[in-house]
PDB file of C-alpha atoms in Angstrom:
ATOM      1  CA  MET A1418       8.459   8.907  -4.495  1.00  0.00           C
ATOM      2  CA  ARG A1419       5.538   6.969  -3.159  1.00  0.00           C
ATOM      3  CA  ARG A1420       4.155   7.103   0.156  1.00  0.00           C
ATOM      4  CA  PRO A1421       4.546   4.756   3.332  1.00  0.00           C
ATOM      5  CA  SER A1422       2.602   3.757   6.203  1.00  0.00           C
ATOM      6  CA  THR A1423       3.587   4.296   9.830  1.00  0.00           C
ATOM      7  CA  ARG A1424       0.573   1.804  11.196  1.00  0.00           C
ATOM      8  CA  PRO A1425       1.505  -1.126  13.346  1.00  0.00           C
ATOM      9  CA  ARG A1426       0.918  -4.512  12.403  1.00  0.00           C
ATOM     10  CA  HIS A1427      -0.785  -6.479  15.259  1.00  0.00           C
ATOM     11  CA  VAL A1428      -0.670 -10.096  14.917  1.00  0.00           C
ATOM     12  CA  GLY A1429      -2.544 -12.302  17.710  1.00  0.00           C
ATOM     13  CA  PRO A1430      -0.712 -14.934  19.681  1.00  0.00           C
ATOM     14  CA  ALA A1431      -1.385 -18.008  17.928  1.00  0.00           C
ATOM     15  CA  SER A1432      -0.113 -16.234  14.472  1.00  0.00           C
ATOM     16  CA  ARG A1433       2.686 -14.867  16.390  1.00  0.00           C
ATOM     17  CA  GLU A1434       3.645 -18.909  17.182  1.00  0.00           C
ATOM     18  CA  ALA A1435       2.857 -20.360  13.839  1.00  0.00           C
ATOM     19  CA  LEU A1436       5.205 -17.285  12.272  1.00  0.00           C
ATOM     20  CA  HIS A1437       7.845 -17.522  14.433  1.00  0.00           C
ATOM     21  CA  ALA A1438       8.298 -21.359  14.402  1.00  0.00           C
ATOM     22  CA  ALA A1439       8.305 -20.665  10.373  1.00  0.00           C
ATOM     23  CA  TRP A1440      11.002 -18.246  10.598  1.00  0.00           C
ATOM     24  CA  ASN A1441      13.006 -19.553  13.037  1.00  0.00           C
ATOM     25  CA  ASN A1442      13.074 -22.995  10.617  1.00  0.00           C
ATOM     26  CA  GLY A1443      13.916 -20.961   7.629  1.00  0.00           C
ATOM     27  CA  PRO A1444      16.516 -18.966   6.238  1.00  0.00           C
ATOM     28  CA  ARG A1445      18.394 -15.914   8.410  1.00  0.00           C
ATOM     29  CA  HIS A1446      16.060 -12.832   9.153  1.00  0.00           C
ATOM     30  CA  GLY A1447      17.858 -10.417   6.838  1.00  0.00           C
ATOM     31  CA  SER A1448      18.039 -12.422   3.714  1.00  0.00           C
ATOM     32  CA  ALA A1449      15.917 -11.793   0.666  1.00  0.00           C
ATOM     33  CA  GLU A1450      14.804 -15.232   0.644  1.00  0.00           C
ATOM     34  CA  ALA A1451      13.765 -15.032   4.657  1.00  0.00           C
ATOM     35  CA  MET A1452      11.761 -11.412   3.503  1.00  0.00           C
ATOM     36  CA  MET A1453      10.214 -13.264   0.476  1.00  0.00           C
ATOM     37  CA  ARG A1454       9.157 -16.427   2.801  1.00  0.00           C
ATOM     38  CA  ARG A1455       7.855 -14.215   5.917  1.00  0.00           C
ATOM     39  CA  ARG A1456       5.616 -12.128   3.191  1.00  0.00           C
ATOM     40  CA  TRP A1457       4.292 -15.362   1.873  1.00  0.00           C
ATOM     41  CA  LEU A1458       3.575 -16.514   5.073  1.00  0.00           C
ATOM     42  CA  ARG A1459       1.850 -13.249   6.157  1.00  0.00           C
ATOM     43  CA  TYR A1460      -0.537 -13.301   2.905  1.00  0.00           C
ATOM     44  CA  LEU A1461      -1.233 -17.219   3.465  1.00  0.00           C
ATOM     45  CA  LEU A1462      -2.106 -16.585   7.302  1.00  0.00           C
ATOM     46  CA  PHE A1463      -4.229 -13.582   6.464  1.00  0.00           C
ATOM     47  CA  GLY A1464      -6.071 -15.734   3.623  1.00  0.00           C
ATOM     48  CA  LEU A1465      -6.498 -18.383   5.931  1.00  0.00           C
ATOM     49  CA  LEU A1466      -7.996 -16.204   8.865  1.00  0.00           C
ATOM     50  CA  ALA A1467      -9.850 -14.315   6.609  1.00  0.00           C
ATOM     51  CA  SER A1468     -11.502 -17.150   4.353  1.00  0.00           C
ATOM     52  CA  GLY A1469     -12.073 -19.239   7.676  1.00  0.00           C
ATOM     53  CA  TRP A1470     -14.022 -16.084   9.091  1.00  0.00           C
ATOM     54  CA  ALA A1471     -15.808 -14.914   6.391  1.00  0.00           C
ATOM     55  CA  SER A1472     -17.102 -18.353   5.566  1.00  0.00           C
ATOM     56  CA  SER A1473     -18.431 -18.923   9.271  1.00  0.00           C
ATOM     57  CA  LEU A1474     -20.555 -15.918   8.993  1.00  0.00           C
ATOM     58  CA  SER A1475     -23.659 -15.453   6.980  1.00  0.00           C
ATOM     59  CA  ALA A1476     -23.726 -12.586   4.299  1.00  0.00           C
ATOM     60  CA  SER A1477     -25.838 -10.853   7.251  1.00  0.00           C
ATOM     61  CA  GLN A1478     -23.178 -11.005   9.451  1.00  0.00           C
ATOM     62  CA  LEU A1479     -20.452  -9.634   7.504  1.00  0.00           C
ATOM     63  CA  PRO A1480     -18.904  -6.182   8.518  1.00  0.00           C
ATOM     64  CA  GLU A1481     -20.060  -3.275   6.160  1.00  0.00           C
ATOM     65  CA  VAL A1482     -17.218  -1.442   4.768  1.00  0.00           C
ATOM     66  CA  SER A1483     -17.963   1.340   2.976  1.00  0.00           C
ATOM     67  CA  THR A1484     -16.352   2.201  -0.556  1.00  0.00           C
ATOM     68  CA  GLU A1485     -14.502   5.328   1.112  1.00  0.00           C
ATOM     69  CA  ASP A1486     -13.039   2.990   3.531  1.00  0.00           C
ATOM     70  CA  ALA A1487     -12.320   0.462   1.231  1.00  0.00           C
ATOM     71  CA  LEU A1488     -10.437   3.027  -1.297  1.00  0.00           C
ATOM     72  CA  ILE A1489      -8.494   4.632   1.930  1.00  0.00           C
ATOM     73  CA  ALA A1490      -7.217   0.831   2.671  1.00  0.00           C
ATOM     74  CA  LEU A1491      -6.315   0.735  -0.874  1.00  0.00           C
ATOM     75  CA  GLU A1492      -4.101   3.789  -0.665  1.00  0.00           C
ATOM     76  CA  ARG A1493      -2.388   2.555   2.536  1.00  0.00           C
ATOM     77  CA  GLY A1494      -1.781  -0.653   1.156  1.00  0.00           C
ATOM     78  CA  TRP A1495      -0.328   0.907  -1.702  1.00  0.00           C
ATOM     79  CA  ASN A1496       2.024   2.991   0.712  1.00  0.00           C
ATOM     80  CA  GLU A1497       3.175  -0.138   2.462  1.00  0.00           C
ATOM     81  CA  ALA A1498       3.849  -2.172  -0.927  1.00  0.00           C
ATOM     82  CA  PHE A1499       5.900   0.464  -2.278  1.00  0.00           C
ATOM     83  CA  TYR A1500       8.159   0.686   0.572  1.00  0.00           C
ATOM     84  CA  ALA A1501       8.146  -3.162   1.327  1.00  0.00           C
ATOM     85  CA  ARG A1502       8.892  -3.608  -2.626  1.00  0.00           C
ATOM     86  CA  ASP A1503       5.862  -5.600  -2.872  1.00  0.00           C
ATOM     87  CA  VAL A1504       5.606  -5.604  -6.657  1.00  0.00           C
ATOM     88  CA  ALA A1505       2.809  -8.232  -6.874  1.00  0.00           C
ATOM     89  CA  PHE A1506       0.729  -5.979  -4.426  1.00  0.00           C
ATOM     90  CA  LEU A1507       1.376  -3.008  -6.539  1.00  0.00           C
ATOM     91  CA  GLU A1508       0.511  -5.224  -9.817  1.00  0.00           C
ATOM     92  CA  SER A1509      -2.797  -6.016  -8.866  1.00  0.00           C
ATOM     93  CA  ILE A1510      -4.009  -2.478  -7.630  1.00  0.00           C
ATOM     94  CA  LEU A1511      -2.634  -0.260 -10.901  1.00  0.00           C
ATOM     95  CA  ALA A1512      -4.541  -0.786 -14.094  1.00  0.00           C
ATOM     96  CA  ASP A1513      -2.482  -1.952 -17.228  1.00  0.00           C
ATOM     97  CA  ASP A1514      -3.310   1.529 -18.735  1.00  0.00           C
ATOM     98  CA  PHE A1515      -2.408   3.304 -15.563  1.00  0.00           C
ATOM     99  CA  ILE A1516      -0.522   6.587 -15.939  1.00  0.00           C
ATOM    100  CA  VAL A1517       0.931   8.679 -13.292  1.00  0.00           C
ATOM    101  CA  THR A1518       2.319  12.406 -13.607  1.00  0.00           C
ATOM    102  CA  TYR A1519       4.708  13.275 -10.493  1.00  0.00           C
ATOM    103  CA  ASP A1520       5.380  15.885  -8.738  1.00  0.00           C
ATOM    104  CA  ASP A1521       8.568  17.126 -10.922  1.00  0.00           C
ATOM    105  CA  GLY A1522       5.906  16.945 -14.007  1.00  0.00           C
ATOM    106  CA  THR A1523       7.514  13.750 -15.676  1.00  0.00           C
ATOM    107  CA  ARG A1524       5.237  11.023 -16.407  1.00  0.00           C
ATOM    108  CA  GLY A1525       5.089   7.191 -16.216  1.00  0.00           C
ATOM    109  CA  ASP A1526       3.409   4.258 -16.699  1.00  0.00           C
ATOM    110  CA  LYS A1527       2.723   1.000 -14.569  1.00  0.00           C
ATOM    111  CA  ALA A1528       5.997  -0.447 -15.594  1.00  0.00           C
ATOM    112  CA  ARG A1529       7.669   2.604 -14.153  1.00  0.00           C
ATOM    113  CA  GLU A1530       5.846   2.510 -10.896  1.00  0.00           C
ATOM    114  CA  LEU A1531       6.726  -0.918 -10.358  1.00  0.00           C
ATOM    115  CA  ALA A1532      10.603  -0.339 -11.327  1.00  0.00           C
ATOM    116  CA  LEU A1533      10.339   2.551  -8.733  1.00  0.00           C
ATOM    117  CA  ALA A1534       8.809  -0.062  -5.783  1.00  0.00           C
ATOM    118  CA  GLU A1535      11.395  -2.646  -6.592  1.00  0.00           C
ATOM    119  CA  SER A1536      14.444  -0.543  -6.580  1.00  0.00           C
ATOM    120  CA  PHE A1537      13.177   1.877  -3.587  1.00  0.00           C
ATOM    121  CA  ASN A1538      16.080   2.134  -1.239  1.00  0.00           C
ATOM    122  CA  GLN A1539      15.323   5.605   0.851  1.00  0.00           C
ATOM    123  CA  ARG A1540      15.455   5.940   4.761  1.00  0.00           C
ATOM    124  CA  VAL A1541      11.760   7.215   5.618  1.00  0.00           C
ATOM    125  CA  ILE A1542      11.462   8.223   9.533  1.00  0.00           C
ATOM    126  CA  SER A1543       8.316   8.813   9.459  1.00  0.00           C
ATOM    127  CA  ALA A1544       5.099   9.332   6.809  1.00  0.00           C
ATOM    128  CA  THR A1545       1.347  10.136   7.512  1.00  0.00           C
ATOM    129  CA  GLN A1546      -1.289  10.158   5.082  1.00  0.00           C
ATOM    130  CA  ASP A1547      -3.770  12.509   5.750  1.00  0.00           C
ATOM    131  CA  ASP A1548      -6.932  15.232   4.463  1.00  0.00           C
ATOM    132  CA  PHE A1549      -8.555  12.142   2.785  1.00  0.00           C
ATOM    133  CA  ILE A1550     -11.229  13.110   0.815  1.00  0.00           C
ATOM    134  CA  VAL A1551     -13.259  10.254  -1.352  1.00  0.00           C
ATOM    135  CA  GLN A1552     -15.557  11.040  -4.038  1.00  0.00           C
ATOM    136  CA  VAL A1553     -17.455   8.023  -5.573  1.00  0.00           C
ATOM    137  CA  TYR A1554     -18.987   8.037  -8.970  1.00  0.00           C
ATOM    138  CA  ASP A1555     -20.690   4.347  -9.438  1.00  0.00           C
ATOM    139  CA  ASP A1556     -17.824   2.268 -11.201  1.00  0.00           C
ATOM    140  CA  ALA A1557     -15.292   5.072 -10.252  1.00  0.00           C
ATOM    141  CA  ALA A1558     -13.753   7.192  -8.077  1.00  0.00           C
ATOM    142  CA  VAL A1559     -11.179  10.162  -7.310  1.00  0.00           C
ATOM    143  CA  VAL A1560      -9.070  10.102  -3.993  1.00  0.00           C
ATOM    144  CA  TRP A1561      -7.560  13.292  -2.671  1.00  0.00           C
ATOM    145  CA  PHE A1562      -5.098  13.214   0.285  1.00  0.00           C
ATOM    146  CA  THR A1563      -2.058  14.624   1.907  1.00  0.00           C
ATOM    147  CA  LEU A1564       1.093  12.859   2.283  1.00  0.00           C
ATOM    148  CA  ARG A1565       4.017  13.992   4.855  1.00  0.00           C
ATOM    149  CA  VAL A1566       7.496  12.115   4.562  1.00  0.00           C
ATOM    150  CA  VAL A1567      10.237  12.975   6.956  1.00  0.00           C
ATOM    151  CA  GLY A1568      13.482  11.002   5.571  1.00  0.00           C
ATOM    152  CA  ILE A1569      17.457  11.144   4.858  1.00  0.00           C
ATOM    153  CA  ARG A1570      18.021  12.984   1.958  1.00  0.00           C
ATOM    154  CA  ARG A1571      21.710  13.831   1.399  1.00  0.00           C
ATOM    155  CA  GLY A1572      22.583  12.932   4.713  1.00  0.00           C
ATOM    156  CA  GLN A1573      20.185  15.341   6.081  1.00  0.00           C
ATOM    157  CA  GLU A1574      16.566  14.959   7.777  1.00  0.00           C
ATOM    158  CA  ALA A1575      14.382  16.376   5.243  1.00  0.00           C
ATOM    159  CA  GLU A1576      10.543  16.576   5.101  1.00  0.00           C
ATOM    160  CA  ILE A1577       8.613  16.306   1.628  1.00  0.00           C
ATOM    161  CA  VAL A1578       4.392  17.226   1.639  1.00  0.00           C
ATOM    162  CA  LEU A1579       2.634  15.782  -1.586  1.00  0.00           C
ATOM    163  CA  ARG A1580      -0.882  16.237  -1.978  1.00  0.00           C
ATOM    164  CA  TYR A1581      -2.185  13.413  -4.343  1.00  0.00           C
ATOM    165  CA  THR A1582      -5.235  13.037  -6.562  1.00  0.00           C
ATOM    166  CA  ASP A1583      -5.720   9.287  -7.493  1.00  0.00           C
ATOM    167  CA  VAL A1584      -8.537   8.122  -9.895  1.00  0.00           C
ATOM    168  CA  TRP A1585      -9.911   4.500  -9.289  1.00  0.00           C
ATOM    169  CA  VAL A1586     -12.291   2.016 -11.584  1.00  0.00           C
ATOM    170  CA  VAL A1587     -13.971  -0.846 -10.912  1.00  0.00           C
ATOM    171  CA  ARG A1588     -12.581  -3.577 -13.377  1.00  0.00           C
ATOM    172  CA  ASP A1589     -13.235  -7.242 -13.120  1.00  0.00           C
ATOM    173  CA  GLY A1590     -15.096  -6.300  -9.776  1.00  0.00           C
ATOM    174  CA  ARG A1591     -11.949  -4.993  -8.169  1.00  0.00           C
ATOM    175  CA  TRP A1592     -10.888  -0.871  -8.063  1.00  0.00           C
ATOM    176  CA  GLN A1593      -7.713  -0.416  -9.937  1.00  0.00           C
ATOM    177  CA  CYS A1594      -5.784   2.976 -10.164  1.00  0.00           C
ATOM    178  CA  VAL A1595      -5.669   4.403 -13.524  1.00  0.00           C
ATOM    179  CA  SER A1596      -4.106   7.782 -12.863  1.00  0.00           C
ATOM    180  CA  SER A1597      -2.189   9.448 -10.321  1.00  0.00           C
ATOM    181  CA  GLN A1598      -0.876  12.767  -9.908  1.00  0.00           C
ATOM    182  CA  SER A1599       1.455  14.329  -6.714  1.00  0.00           C
ATOM    183  CA  THR A1600       2.319  17.831  -6.313  1.00  0.00           C
ATOM    184  CA  ARG A1601       4.852  19.146  -3.822  1.00  0.00           C
ATOM    185  CA  VAL A1602       3.415  21.870  -1.349  1.00  0.00           C
ATOM    186  CA  ASN A1603       5.560  23.512   1.124  1.00  0.00           C
ATOM    187  CA  PRO A1604       5.780  21.915   4.889  1.00  0.00           C
ATOM    188  CA  ARG A1605       4.238  23.612   7.170  1.00  0.00           C
TER     189      ARG A1605
END
């Protein structure tokens, strides 16, 4: 099981109006088509806002984002994308030669991870990622963290705690995950 993020998403007033108008003029909120439309609207809106903001600043005015913070953001994005079944995002951050070892000892690859995300249908009540440790080695990095998930399993509320070790490398100017290992630990 991959990891969700519980961080709320904040949208400014102008953005809310644009999204509300687009959503209300489109298909019903619960349909797959509506979900896809909302996702693409978010990407479009974010891209427009980010490109407009970034282009109005000189290079010296752009905020510094540490490599560690960027990798933690990618890990959190992976969580959000997995539970939202956003296969396109996962496709962009997982290397083609990605190998994963799941908490039960089985191995998978990029295709399996994408298939798991696409078919995800479990109910997650809460999930938190913490205890991040990031070690950067030039164009490679290792990210360690703990994931605590509370969800419904076989009709009962259950907690799962996993420790992750993910290996990232820079390819074509961007970070991609080449390996992931999860280990189940006893909840506190």
